[in-house]
Coordinates of C-alpha atoms and ligand atoms in Angstrom, one line a residue:
M1 CA -48.1 -108.5 -9.1
E2 CA -44.6 -110.0 -9.1
N3 CA -41.9 -107.9 -7.7
F4 CA -39.5 -106.6 -10.3
I5 CA -35.9 -107.4 -9.4
V6 CA -33.3 -105.4 -11.3
S7 CA -31.2 -107.6 -13.6
A8 CA -28.0 -106.6 -11.9
R9 CA -29.2 -108.2 -8.7
K10 CA -31.2 -111.0 -10.3
Y11 CA -28.3 -112.1 -12.4
R12 CA -25.6 -111.4 -9.9
P13 CA -23.0 -114.3 -10.2
A14 CA -23.1 -116.8 -7.4
T15 CA -20.0 -118.8 -8.3
F16 CA -16.5 -117.9 -9.4
D17 CA -17.0 -119.3 -12.8
T18 CA -20.0 -117.0 -13.6
V19 CA -18.2 -113.8 -12.7
V20 CA -17.9 -111.8 -15.9
G21 CA -14.5 -110.6 -17.2
Q22 CA -12.3 -111.2 -14.1
T23 CA -11.0 -114.7 -14.9
S24 CA -7.4 -114.0 -13.7
I25 CA -8.7 -112.9 -10.3
T26 CA -11.2 -115.7 -9.8
S27 CA -8.7 -118.3 -10.7
T28 CA -6.1 -116.9 -8.4
L29 CA -8.6 -116.9 -5.6
K30 CA -9.6 -120.5 -6.3
N31 CA -6.0 -121.6 -6.3
A32 CA -5.5 -119.9 -3.0
I33 CA -8.5 -121.7 -1.5
K34 CA -7.3 -125.0 -3.0
R35 CA -3.8 -124.7 -1.5
N36 CA -5.1 -123.2 1.7
H37 CA -3.0 -120.2 1.2
L38 CA -5.6 -117.6 2.0
A39 CA -4.4 -114.2 3.0
Q40 CA -5.9 -112.6 6.1
A41 CA -6.9 -109.4 4.3
F42 CA -7.7 -108.6 0.7
L43 CA -8.0 -105.3 -1.0
F44 CA -10.2 -105.5 -4.1
T45 CA -9.7 -102.4 -6.1
G46 CA -11.0 -101.2 -9.5
P47 CA -13.7 -99.1 -11.1
R48 CA -17.3 -99.4 -10.0
G49 CA -19.6 -102.1 -11.2
V50 CA -16.9 -104.6 -12.2
G51 CA -17.6 -107.3 -9.6
K52 CA -15.6 -106.4 -6.5
T53 CA -18.4 -106.9 -3.9
T54 CA -19.7 -109.9 -5.9
C55 CA -16.3 -111.6 -5.7
A56 CA -16.0 -110.8 -2.1
R57 CA -19.4 -112.5 -1.3
I58 CA -18.5 -115.5 -3.5
L59 CA -15.2 -115.8 -1.6
A60 CA -16.9 -115.6 1.7
K61 CA -19.4 -118.2 0.8
T62 CA -16.9 -120.5 -0.8
I63 CA -14.5 -120.6 2.1
N64 CA -17.3 -121.4 4.5
C65 CA -18.8 -124.2 2.3
E66 CA -18.6 -127.7 3.9
N67 CA -18.5 -129.6 0.6
L68 CA -16.5 -127.7 -1.9
N69 CA -16.7 -129.4 -5.3
E70 CA -13.7 -130.4 -7.4
N71 CA -13.9 -127.1 -9.2
I72 CA -13.5 -125.2 -5.9
E73 CA -17.0 -123.8 -6.1
A74 CA -19.5 -123.8 -3.2
C75 CA -22.0 -126.7 -3.1
D76 CA -25.1 -124.6 -2.6
K77 CA -26.6 -127.4 -0.5
C78 CA -24.8 -127.4 2.9
E79 CA -26.1 -125.4 5.9
S80 CA -23.6 -122.6 5.4
C81 CA -24.4 -122.2 1.7
V82 CA -28.1 -122.3 2.3
S83 CA -27.9 -119.6 4.9
F84 CA -25.6 -117.5 2.6
N85 CA -28.2 -117.9 -0.2
N86 CA -30.9 -116.7 2.1
S87 CA -28.8 -113.8 3.3
A88 CA -29.1 -115.2 6.8
S89 CA -25.5 -116.2 7.4
F90 CA -23.8 -114.9 10.6
N91 CA -20.4 -115.3 9.0
I92 CA -20.6 -112.5 6.7
H93 CA -20.6 -108.9 7.8
E94 CA -20.8 -106.1 5.3
L95 CA -20.0 -102.5 6.2
D96 CA -20.5 -99.7 3.8
A97 CA -17.8 -97.2 4.7
A98 CA -19.4 -94.5 2.7
S99 CA -22.2 -94.1 5.3
N100 CA -20.5 -95.8 8.3
N101 CA -17.1 -94.2 8.5
S102 CA -16.8 -93.1 12.1
V103 CA -14.5 -94.5 14.8
D104 CA -17.6 -95.9 16.5
D105 CA -18.6 -97.9 13.5
I106 CA -15.2 -99.5 13.3
R107 CA -15.2 -100.2 17.0
N108 CA -18.5 -102.1 16.7
L109 CA -16.9 -104.1 13.9
V110 CA -13.7 -104.8 15.9
D111 CA -15.9 -106.0 18.8
Q112 CA -17.6 -108.5 16.6
V113 CA -14.3 -109.8 15.3
R114 CA -13.5 -111.1 18.8
I115 CA -16.4 -113.6 18.7
P116 CA -15.5 -116.8 16.8
P117 CA -18.0 -118.2 14.2
Q118 CA -20.7 -120.7 15.5
V119 CA -21.2 -122.4 12.1
G120 CA -18.5 -122.6 9.4
K121 CA -14.8 -121.9 9.6
Y122 CA -14.5 -118.2 8.8
K123 CA -16.0 -114.9 9.6
V124 CA -15.7 -112.6 6.7
Y125 CA -15.8 -108.8 6.9
I126 CA -16.5 -106.9 3.8
I127 CA -15.8 -103.2 4.0
D128 CA -17.1 -101.4 0.9
E129 CA -15.7 -98.0 -0.2
V130 CA -13.0 -98.4 2.4
H131 CA -11.3 -95.2 1.3
M132 CA -14.2 -93.2 2.9
L133 CA -13.2 -94.2 6.4
S134 CA -12.1 -91.2 8.5
P135 CA -8.4 -91.2 9.5
A136 CA -9.3 -92.0 13.1
A137 CA -11.4 -94.9 11.9
F138 CA -8.5 -96.2 9.8
N139 CA -6.2 -96.1 12.8
A140 CA -8.8 -97.9 15.0
F141 CA -9.0 -100.6 12.3
L142 CA -5.3 -100.9 11.8
K143 CA -4.7 -102.8 15.1
T144 CA -7.2 -105.5 14.2
L145 CA -5.8 -105.8 10.8
E146 CA -2.3 -106.3 12.2
E147 CA -3.2 -109.2 14.4
P148 CA -6.5 -110.7 13.4
P149 CA -7.8 -114.0 14.8
A150 CA -7.3 -116.9 12.4
Y151 CA -11.0 -117.2 11.7
A152 CA -11.3 -113.6 10.6
K153 CA -10.9 -112.6 6.9
F154 CA -11.1 -109.0 5.8
I155 CA -12.1 -108.0 2.3
L156 CA -11.7 -104.3 1.7
A157 CA -13.2 -102.9 -1.5
T158 CA -12.4 -99.5 -3.1
T159 CA -12.6 -97.6 -6.3
E160 CA -9.8 -95.3 -5.1
K161 CA -6.8 -97.3 -4.1
H162 CA -4.6 -94.2 -3.9
K163 CA -6.6 -92.9 -0.9
I164 CA -5.8 -95.9 1.2
I165 CA -3.0 -95.2 3.7
P166 CA 0.2 -97.3 3.0
T167 CA 0.0 -99.1 6.4
I168 CA -3.3 -100.6 5.4
L169 CA -2.1 -101.4 1.9
S170 CA 0.9 -103.2 3.1
R171 CA -1.2 -105.6 5.1
C172 CA -3.5 -106.6 2.3
Q173 CA -3.2 -108.8 -0.7
I174 CA -4.2 -106.5 -3.5
Y175 CA -6.4 -107.6 -6.4
D176 CA -6.8 -105.1 -9.3
F177 CA -10.2 -105.5 -11.0
K178 CA -10.2 -104.6 -14.6
R179 CA -12.8 -102.7 -16.6
I180 CA -14.9 -105.4 -18.2
T181 CA -14.5 -105.6 -22.0
V182 CA -17.3 -104.5 -24.2
E183 CA -17.2 -108.1 -25.6
D184 CA -17.7 -109.7 -22.2
I185 CA -20.5 -107.2 -21.2
A186 CA -22.2 -107.8 -24.5
K187 CA -22.2 -111.6 -24.0
H188 CA -23.6 -111.2 -20.6
I189 CA -26.4 -108.8 -21.8
E190 CA -27.3 -111.3 -24.4
Y191 CA -27.4 -114.1 -21.8
V192 CA -29.7 -112.0 -19.6
A193 CA -31.9 -111.1 -22.6
R194 CA -32.3 -114.8 -23.5
E195 CA -33.2 -115.6 -19.9
E196 CA -35.8 -112.8 -19.8
S197 CA -37.1 -113.7 -23.3
V198 CA -36.1 -110.2 -24.6
E199 CA -35.2 -110.0 -28.3
I200 CA -32.5 -107.4 -28.7
E201 CA -30.5 -106.4 -31.8
E202 CA -26.8 -107.2 -31.7
E203 CA -25.8 -103.6 -32.5
G204 CA -28.1 -102.4 -29.7
V205 CA -26.3 -104.7 -27.3
H206 CA -22.9 -103.3 -28.3
I207 CA -24.1 -99.7 -27.8
I208 CA -25.2 -100.6 -24.3
A209 CA -22.0 -102.4 -23.6
Q210 CA -20.0 -99.4 -24.8
K211 CA -22.1 -96.9 -22.9
A212 CA -21.5 -98.9 -19.7
D213 CA -17.8 -98.1 -19.9
G214 CA -16.6 -101.3 -18.4
A215 CA -19.1 -101.6 -15.6
L216 CA -21.4 -104.6 -15.8
R217 CA -23.8 -103.2 -13.3
D218 CA -24.3 -100.1 -15.3
A219 CA -24.8 -102.1 -18.4
L220 CA -27.6 -104.1 -16.8
S221 CA -29.3 -101.0 -15.4
I222 CA -29.3 -99.5 -18.9
F223 CA -30.7 -102.8 -20.3
D224 CA -33.5 -102.7 -17.7
Q225 CA -34.3 -99.1 -18.6
I226 CA -34.5 -99.8 -22.3
V227 CA -36.5 -103.0 -21.8
S228 CA -39.1 -101.1 -19.7
F229 CA -39.2 -98.5 -22.5
S230 CA -39.5 -100.7 -25.5
G231 CA -40.8 -104.0 -24.2
N232 CA -39.6 -107.4 -25.3
K233 CA -38.3 -106.4 -28.7
V234 CA -35.5 -104.0 -28.5
L235 CA -34.3 -102.4 -31.8
Y236 CA -31.0 -100.7 -32.4
E237 CA -32.8 -97.4 -33.0
S238 CA -34.6 -97.4 -29.7
V239 CA -31.3 -98.0 -27.9
I240 CA -29.6 -95.1 -29.5
Q241 CA -32.6 -92.9 -29.0
N242 CA -32.9 -93.9 -25.3
L243 CA -29.2 -93.4 -24.6
N244 CA -28.9 -90.3 -26.7
V245 CA -26.1 -91.9 -28.6
L246 CA -25.1 -90.7 -32.0
D247 CA -25.9 -93.3 -34.7
Y248 CA -22.8 -95.1 -36.1
D249 CA -24.1 -94.2 -39.5
Y250 CA -23.3 -90.5 -39.0
Y251 CA -19.7 -91.3 -38.5
F252 CA -19.5 -93.6 -41.5
K253 CA -21.3 -91.0 -43.6
I254 CA -19.1 -88.0 -42.5
T255 CA -15.9 -90.1 -42.9
D256 CA -16.9 -90.9 -46.4
S257 CA -17.5 -87.3 -47.3
I258 CA -14.3 -86.1 -45.5
F259 CA -12.1 -88.6 -47.4
N260 CA -13.9 -87.7 -50.6
G261 CA -13.0 -84.1 -50.0
D262 CA -16.6 -83.1 -50.1
I263 CA -16.8 -80.1 -47.9
S264 CA -20.4 -79.2 -48.6
K265 CA -21.7 -82.6 -47.7
T266 CA -19.5 -82.7 -44.6
L267 CA -20.9 -79.4 -43.4
L268 CA -24.4 -80.5 -44.1
I269 CA -23.9 -83.6 -42.0
I270 CA -22.4 -81.8 -39.0
N271 CA -25.2 -79.3 -39.2
E272 CA -27.8 -82.1 -39.0
I273 CA -26.0 -83.7 -36.1
I274 CA -25.9 -80.4 -34.1
D275 CA -29.5 -79.7 -35.1
N276 CA -30.4 -83.1 -33.5
G277 CA -29.2 -81.7 -30.2
F278 CA -25.7 -83.4 -30.0
D279 CA -22.9 -81.5 -28.5
G280 CA -20.0 -80.6 -30.9
Q281 CA -17.4 -81.9 -28.5
Y282 CA -19.3 -85.2 -28.0
F283 CA -19.2 -85.5 -31.8
I284 CA -15.5 -84.8 -32.0
I285 CA -14.7 -87.5 -29.4
G286 CA -16.9 -89.9 -31.3
L287 CA -15.3 -89.1 -34.6
G288 CA -11.8 -89.6 -33.0
E289 CA -12.9 -93.0 -31.9
H290 CA -14.3 -93.8 -35.3
F291 CA -10.9 -92.9 -37.0
R292 CA -9.1 -94.9 -34.4
N293 CA -11.3 -97.9 -35.2
L294 CA -10.6 -97.5 -38.9
L295 CA -6.9 -97.4 -38.1
V296 CA -7.2 -100.5 -36.0
C297 CA -8.8 -102.3 -38.9
K298 CA -5.7 -101.7 -41.1
D299 CA -3.8 -104.5 -39.4
P300 CA -5.1 -108.0 -38.8
E301 CA -3.0 -108.0 -35.6
T302 CA -4.9 -105.0 -34.1
I303 CA -8.3 -105.8 -35.4
K304 CA -9.2 -107.5 -32.2
L305 CA -9.0 -104.1 -30.5
L306 CA -12.2 -103.1 -32.3
E307 CA -15.1 -103.4 -29.9
A308 CA -18.2 -103.7 -32.0
G309 CA -20.8 -106.1 -33.3
A310 CA -20.1 -108.3 -36.4
A311 CA -22.1 -106.2 -38.8
I312 CA -20.4 -102.9 -37.7
K313 CA -17.0 -104.6 -37.8
A314 CA -17.6 -105.5 -41.4
K315 CA -18.6 -101.9 -42.1
Y316 CA -15.4 -100.7 -40.5
S317 CA -13.2 -103.0 -42.5
E318 CA -14.9 -101.9 -45.7
Q319 CA -14.4 -98.2 -44.9
S320 CA -10.9 -98.7 -43.6
A321 CA -9.9 -100.2 -46.9
N322 CA -10.9 -96.9 -48.6
C323 CA -8.9 -94.7 -46.3
K324 CA -5.1 -94.3 -46.3
A325 CA -3.4 -94.8 -42.9
D326 CA -1.4 -91.5 -43.2
C327 CA -4.6 -89.6 -44.0
L328 CA -6.3 -91.1 -41.0
I329 CA -3.4 -90.2 -38.7
K330 CA -3.5 -86.6 -39.9
A331 CA -7.2 -86.5 -39.5
L332 CA -6.8 -87.8 -36.0
E333 CA -4.3 -85.0 -35.3
I334 CA -6.7 -82.3 -36.6
N335 CA -9.5 -83.9 -34.6
N336 CA -7.4 -84.0 -31.4
D337 CA -6.5 -80.3 -31.8
C338 CA -10.1 -79.5 -32.4
D339 CA -11.0 -81.3 -29.1
I340 CA -8.3 -79.6 -27.2
Y341 CA -9.2 -76.0 -28.3
Y342 CA -12.9 -76.6 -28.5
K343 CA -13.7 -75.3 -25.0
G344 CA -11.7 -72.2 -25.4
S345 CA -13.2 -71.4 -28.8
N346 CA -15.6 -68.4 -29.1
N347 CA -17.5 -69.7 -32.0
K348 CA -17.6 -73.4 -31.4
Q349 CA -19.5 -74.5 -34.4
L350 CA -17.2 -72.5 -36.7
H351 CA -14.2 -74.1 -34.9
L352 CA -15.6 -77.5 -35.5
E353 CA -16.4 -76.8 -39.1
I354 CA -13.0 -75.4 -39.9
S355 CA -11.4 -78.6 -38.4
L356 CA -13.7 -80.7 -40.6
M357 CA -12.8 -78.7 -43.7
K358 CA -9.1 -79.2 -42.9
M359 CA -9.7 -82.9 -42.8
C360 CA -11.5 -82.7 -46.1
S361 CA -8.4 -81.3 -47.7
L362 CA -6.3 -84.2 -46.6
N363 CA -6.9 -86.8 -49.2
Q364 CA -5.5 -84.8 -52.1
N365 CA -5.4 -87.7 -54.5
K366 CA -9.1 -88.0 -54.2
L367 CA -9.5 -84.2 -54.6
N368 CA -7.4 -84.1 -57.7
K369 CA -9.3 -87.0 -59.1
I370 CA -12.6 -85.3 -58.5
S371 CA -11.3 -82.1 -60.1
E372 CA -10.2 -84.1 -63.1
E373 CA -13.5 -85.6 -63.5
K374 CA -15.1 -82.2 -63.6
K375 CA -12.3 -80.7 -65.6
V376 CA -13.1 -78.7 -68.7
E377 CA -10.3 -78.0 -71.1
I378 CA -9.9 -74.3 -71.7
P379 CA -8.6 -73.1 -75.0
I380 CA -6.1 -70.3 -74.5
T381 CA -7.0 -68.5 -77.7
P382 CA -10.1 -68.9 -79.8
K383 CA -8.1 -71.1 -82.2
P384 CA -5.9 -73.4 -80.3
A385 CA -4.4 -74.9 -83.4
S386 CA -2.8 -71.7 -84.4
Q387 CA -1.4 -71.1 -81.0
P388 CA 2.1 -69.8 -81.1
K389 CA 4.8 -71.9 -79.7
P390 CA 6.6 -69.5 -77.4
E391 CA 6.3 -69.1 -73.7
Y392 CA 3.8 -66.7 -72.2
K393 CA 5.2 -64.1 -70.1
N394 CA 2.2 -63.6 -67.9
P395 CA -0.9 -65.4 -69.1
Q396 CA -3.5 -64.2 -66.7
I397 CA -6.2 -66.0 -68.6
K398 CA -9.6 -66.4 -67.2
T399 CA -12.0 -69.1 -68.2
S400 CA -13.7 -69.5 -71.5
G401 CA -15.6 -72.4 -72.7
L402 CA -18.3 -70.6 -70.9
T403 CA -21.3 -71.6 -72.8
Q404 CA -21.0 -75.1 -71.8
A405 CA -20.3 -74.2 -68.2
T406 CA -23.2 -71.8 -68.1
K407 CA -25.7 -74.5 -69.1
Q408 CA -24.4 -76.9 -66.6
T409 CA -24.3 -74.2 -63.9
Q410 CA -28.0 -73.5 -64.5
Q411 CA -28.8 -77.2 -64.3
S412 CA -27.1 -77.5 -61.0
T413 CA -28.6 -74.4 -59.5
Q414 CA -31.0 -76.5 -57.5
E415 CA -28.2 -78.4 -56.0
S416 CA -26.6 -75.3 -54.7
Q417 CA -25.3 -75.9 -51.2
T418 CA -24.1 -73.9 -48.2
F419 CA -20.8 -72.7 -49.4
S420 CA -21.0 -73.3 -53.1
T421 CA -21.1 -70.4 -55.3
Q422 CA -22.6 -70.3 -58.7
K423 CA -20.7 -68.8 -61.5
K424 CA -22.5 -65.9 -62.9
V425 CA -21.8 -65.2 -66.5
I426 CA -22.3 -61.7 -67.7
P427 CA -22.8 -61.5 -71.4
G428 CA -20.1 -59.5 -73.1
T429 CA -17.3 -60.5 -70.8
I430 CA -16.2 -63.1 -73.2
S431 CA -15.2 -60.8 -76.0
I432 CA -13.5 -58.4 -73.6
K433 CA -11.4 -61.2 -72.2
T434 CA -10.6 -62.6 -75.6
Q435 CA -9.2 -59.2 -76.6
N436 CA -7.1 -59.3 -73.5
I437 CA -5.8 -62.7 -74.3
E438 CA -4.8 -61.7 -77.8
K439 CA -3.0 -58.7 -76.5
K440 CA -1.1 -60.9 -74.1
V441 CA -0.2 -63.3 -76.8
E442 CA 1.2 -60.5 -78.8
E443 CA 3.3 -59.4 -75.8
A444 CA 4.5 -62.9 -75.3
K445 CA 5.5 -63.1 -79.0
E446 CA 7.6 -60.0 -78.7
D447 CA 9.1 -61.1 -75.5
Y448 CA 10.0 -64.5 -77.0
S449 CA 11.7 -62.9 -80.1
T450 CA 13.9 -60.6 -77.9
K451 CA 14.9 -63.5 -75.7
S452 CA 15.7 -65.9 -78.5
Q453 CA 18.2 -63.4 -79.9
Q454 CA 20.2 -63.9 -76.7
S455 CA 20.6 -67.6 -77.6
V456 CA 21.7 -68.7 -74.2
Q457 CA 22.3 -72.4 -73.8
E458 CA 19.7 -73.7 -71.5
E459 CA 19.6 -77.1 -69.8
K460 CA 16.8 -79.4 -70.6
F461 CA 14.9 -81.0 -67.7
N462 CA 12.4 -83.7 -67.4
Q463 CA 9.1 -84.0 -65.5
E464 CA 10.8 -85.8 -62.6
Q465 CA 13.4 -83.1 -62.1
L466 CA 10.7 -80.5 -62.4
E467 CA 8.6 -82.1 -59.7
L468 CA 11.7 -82.4 -57.4
A469 CA 12.5 -78.7 -57.8
W470 CA 8.8 -77.9 -57.3
K471 CA 8.7 -79.8 -54.1
S472 CA 11.9 -78.4 -52.8
F473 CA 10.5 -74.9 -53.2
A474 CA 7.3 -75.9 -51.5
K475 CA 9.4 -77.1 -48.5
T476 CA 11.0 -73.7 -48.1
I477 CA 7.6 -72.0 -47.7
E478 CA 5.9 -74.7 -45.6
N479 CA 6.0 -72.6 -42.5
K480 CA 6.0 -69.2 -44.0
N481 CA 3.0 -69.5 -46.2
A482 CA 1.0 -72.6 -45.4
A483 CA -1.8 -71.8 -47.8
F484 CA 0.4 -71.5 -50.9
Y485 CA 2.4 -74.5 -49.7
S486 CA -0.7 -76.5 -49.7
T487 CA -1.7 -75.3 -53.2
L488 CA 1.8 -76.2 -54.5
I489 CA 1.9 -79.7 -53.1
N490 CA -1.5 -80.4 -54.5
R491 CA -0.9 -79.2 -58.0
N492 CA 1.3 -81.2 -60.3
P493 CA 3.2 -79.0 -62.8
E494 CA 3.4 -80.3 -66.3
I495 CA 6.0 -79.6 -68.9
K496 CA 4.5 -78.3 -72.1
D497 CA 6.5 -77.2 -75.1
D498 CA 10.1 -77.3 -73.8
F499 CA 10.4 -74.8 -71.0
L500 CA 6.7 -73.9 -70.5
I501 CA 5.2 -75.3 -67.4
E502 CA 1.5 -75.7 -67.1
I503 CA -0.2 -75.4 -63.7
S504 CA -3.8 -76.3 -63.3
I505 CA -5.6 -73.8 -61.0
E506 CA -8.8 -74.7 -59.4
N507 CA -10.5 -71.4 -58.7
K508 CA -10.1 -67.7 -58.5
F509 CA -8.7 -67.8 -55.0
Q510 CA -5.9 -70.1 -56.1
E511 CA -5.3 -68.1 -59.2
K512 CA -4.8 -64.9 -57.3
E513 CA -2.7 -66.7 -54.7
F514 CA -0.5 -68.1 -57.5
E515 CA -0.1 -64.8 -59.2
D516 CA 0.9 -63.2 -55.9
N517 CA 3.5 -65.8 -55.1
K518 CA 4.8 -67.1 -58.3
Q519 CA 7.8 -64.9 -58.7
D520 CA 9.8 -66.7 -55.9
L521 CA 8.8 -70.0 -57.3
L522 CA 9.9 -69.1 -60.8
T523 CA 13.3 -67.9 -59.5
H524 CA 13.8 -71.1 -57.6
L525 CA 12.9 -73.3 -60.5
K526 CA 15.2 -71.3 -62.8
N527 CA 18.1 -71.8 -60.4
E528 CA 17.4 -75.4 -59.6
L529 CA 16.9 -76.5 -63.2
K530 CA 19.6 -74.2 -64.5
N531 CA 17.2 -72.8 -67.1
T532 CA 16.3 -69.1 -67.3
K533 CA 13.7 -69.6 -69.9
I534 CA 11.2 -71.3 -67.7
Q535 CA 7.7 -69.8 -67.9
F536 CA 4.4 -70.5 -66.4
K537 CA 1.1 -71.1 -68.0
S538 CA -1.9 -71.4 -65.7
K539 CA -4.9 -73.4 -66.7
I540 CA -8.2 -73.2 -64.8
I541 CA -9.8 -76.4 -64.1
E542 CA -13.4 -75.3 -64.3
N543 CA -15.4 -76.8 -61.5
I544 CA -18.8 -77.0 -63.1
K545 CA -21.0 -77.7 -60.2
E546 CA -19.6 -75.5 -57.6
E547 CA -16.5 -73.8 -56.4
K548 CA -14.8 -75.9 -53.8
L549 CA -13.4 -74.1 -50.9
Y550 CA -10.5 -75.9 -49.3
F551 CA -8.8 -73.4 -47.0
P552 CA -10.2 -71.9 -43.9
Q553 CA -9.6 -68.3 -45.1
Q554 CA -11.4 -69.0 -48.3
I555 CA -14.3 -70.4 -46.4
L556 CA -14.3 -67.5 -44.0
K557 CA -14.3 -65.1 -46.9
K558 CA -17.2 -66.9 -48.5
M559 CA -19.1 -66.9 -45.2
E560 CA -18.4 -63.2 -44.8
E561 CA -19.8 -62.5 -48.3
K562 CA -22.9 -64.4 -47.3
N563 CA -23.3 -62.8 -43.9
P564 CA -21.5 -59.6 -43.1
N565 CA -22.2 -60.2 -39.4
I566 CA -19.5 -62.8 -39.4
T567 CA -16.9 -60.0 -40.2
K568 CA -18.3 -58.0 -37.3
L569 CA -18.1 -61.0 -35.0
K570 CA -14.6 -61.8 -36.2
N571 CA -13.5 -58.2 -35.5
Q572 CA -15.2 -57.8 -32.2
L573 CA -13.9 -61.0 -30.8
N574 CA -10.6 -60.6 -32.4
L575 CA -10.8 -64.0 -34.0
E576 CA -8.1 -65.4 -36.2
I577 CA -8.0 -68.3 -38.5
E578 CA -5.9 -71.1 -37.3
F579 CA -3.9 -73.1 -39.8
Ligands
LIG1 ZN1 -21.8 -125.6 0.6

């Protein structure tokens, strides 16, 4: 049976031109060889698996070659090249400082340096992981590095430049190896796959390239591992399964539901992800990257920063077009906070869910649009036509139009989701409420007549002025009462009949919240608009299918209703909702 050679070794580059992703370094080295300006000592630094040792070997081979070609690459035919290729050259000495870091090891090396090369021009000493040398070994080496014989070249390689003492650093020409880009790694994997007659899906290649995090060697090891698992046909699914990577699709799906303001769907998706065994924080980091990629797609200038296959790129562009940049940035902020506080959170899944719900409430235009689609006009009295004109003093009017809502509620019962609540309609409540309404209308009439006798000159205002005053009030409570602030900026007041302002309310929570806080708002509007007759009228936008919960405290309340243990948990751990 043929011996299996790992791809990282089998496809290790043998010339400068085949080194992946380090063109600036290889061309500098080639120029130095061409001009005969070679330094005595080099320090190759950079993350692991990016080609430091490979470049060191190529350099050693090239400077010893007897017939360099025009392109400053080794000929592969001369005696020196052949012995290099057979790993039989006496001109190259490799020392792994990770395992040979004593003074004696360095003394052995220094002794060898004294003997000039028998064949070829240079003796090349490659010291890998040079930062692992003991301080005594460093000192023993320093002398040689200060005055080396002309035929000796030293190439030190390290992943941790900061651990090298300055006296060594100052004697070396330093080359910083970069992480290899996903694009370059992907190209190389595709090349290796072609050579090995392995069919691999493009998206799978990109996942491997991303997972390798800039290290080509890691990428090829992953490739080998997956090929041995799935044979000569590698599908995207088998790659993500093998690497335990979360499918792109999840991020696309959850982003769609977040920016559609669909809390229930978002929660279902995250639940599925966690059920599949993925760590919450892993997901948060992935989601952050996803948002970042969407932002990057917003500008043709930055689109090149997106590291993904063509099909995924197209998907990103498409989704990016549907998300507003400011929403994405806010979502990223929430995501970042979630990441920072995740470790310290006592209930990690709740913490994650709350963050996602916050994100869901970002795209308010969408939310409003959805509510409008589901909006049911609610008549204030049984006969809207005969509705009296005056303002209502305190129209605490609950829903009606219930029969229609009831039917639809029953239809949608099957679709009931985690935090949705079905409206239960108790027969009889309608008439009671109607009586209430009529009473209120009577009160309002009286109130109106007394007021109109005062005949104070009130200033008229238009919708624009109203909205300005509305927003200026919202600003004043932004920090004091974030929940009400959020309600206010997401509700557009509308002028009805002169000084009557209609506010659409989405659910009972908001209604209560509005009732609790409206007095200050009213005072503010009266002052701003110089009109003491301003009155509010609230209109409930009946959400037929389910009651949407947008604020953490609402959701918590709903969760507490469903499971009283949550209240216990909250109290025992002294948890608080974060805004
Ligand atoms: Zn040669």
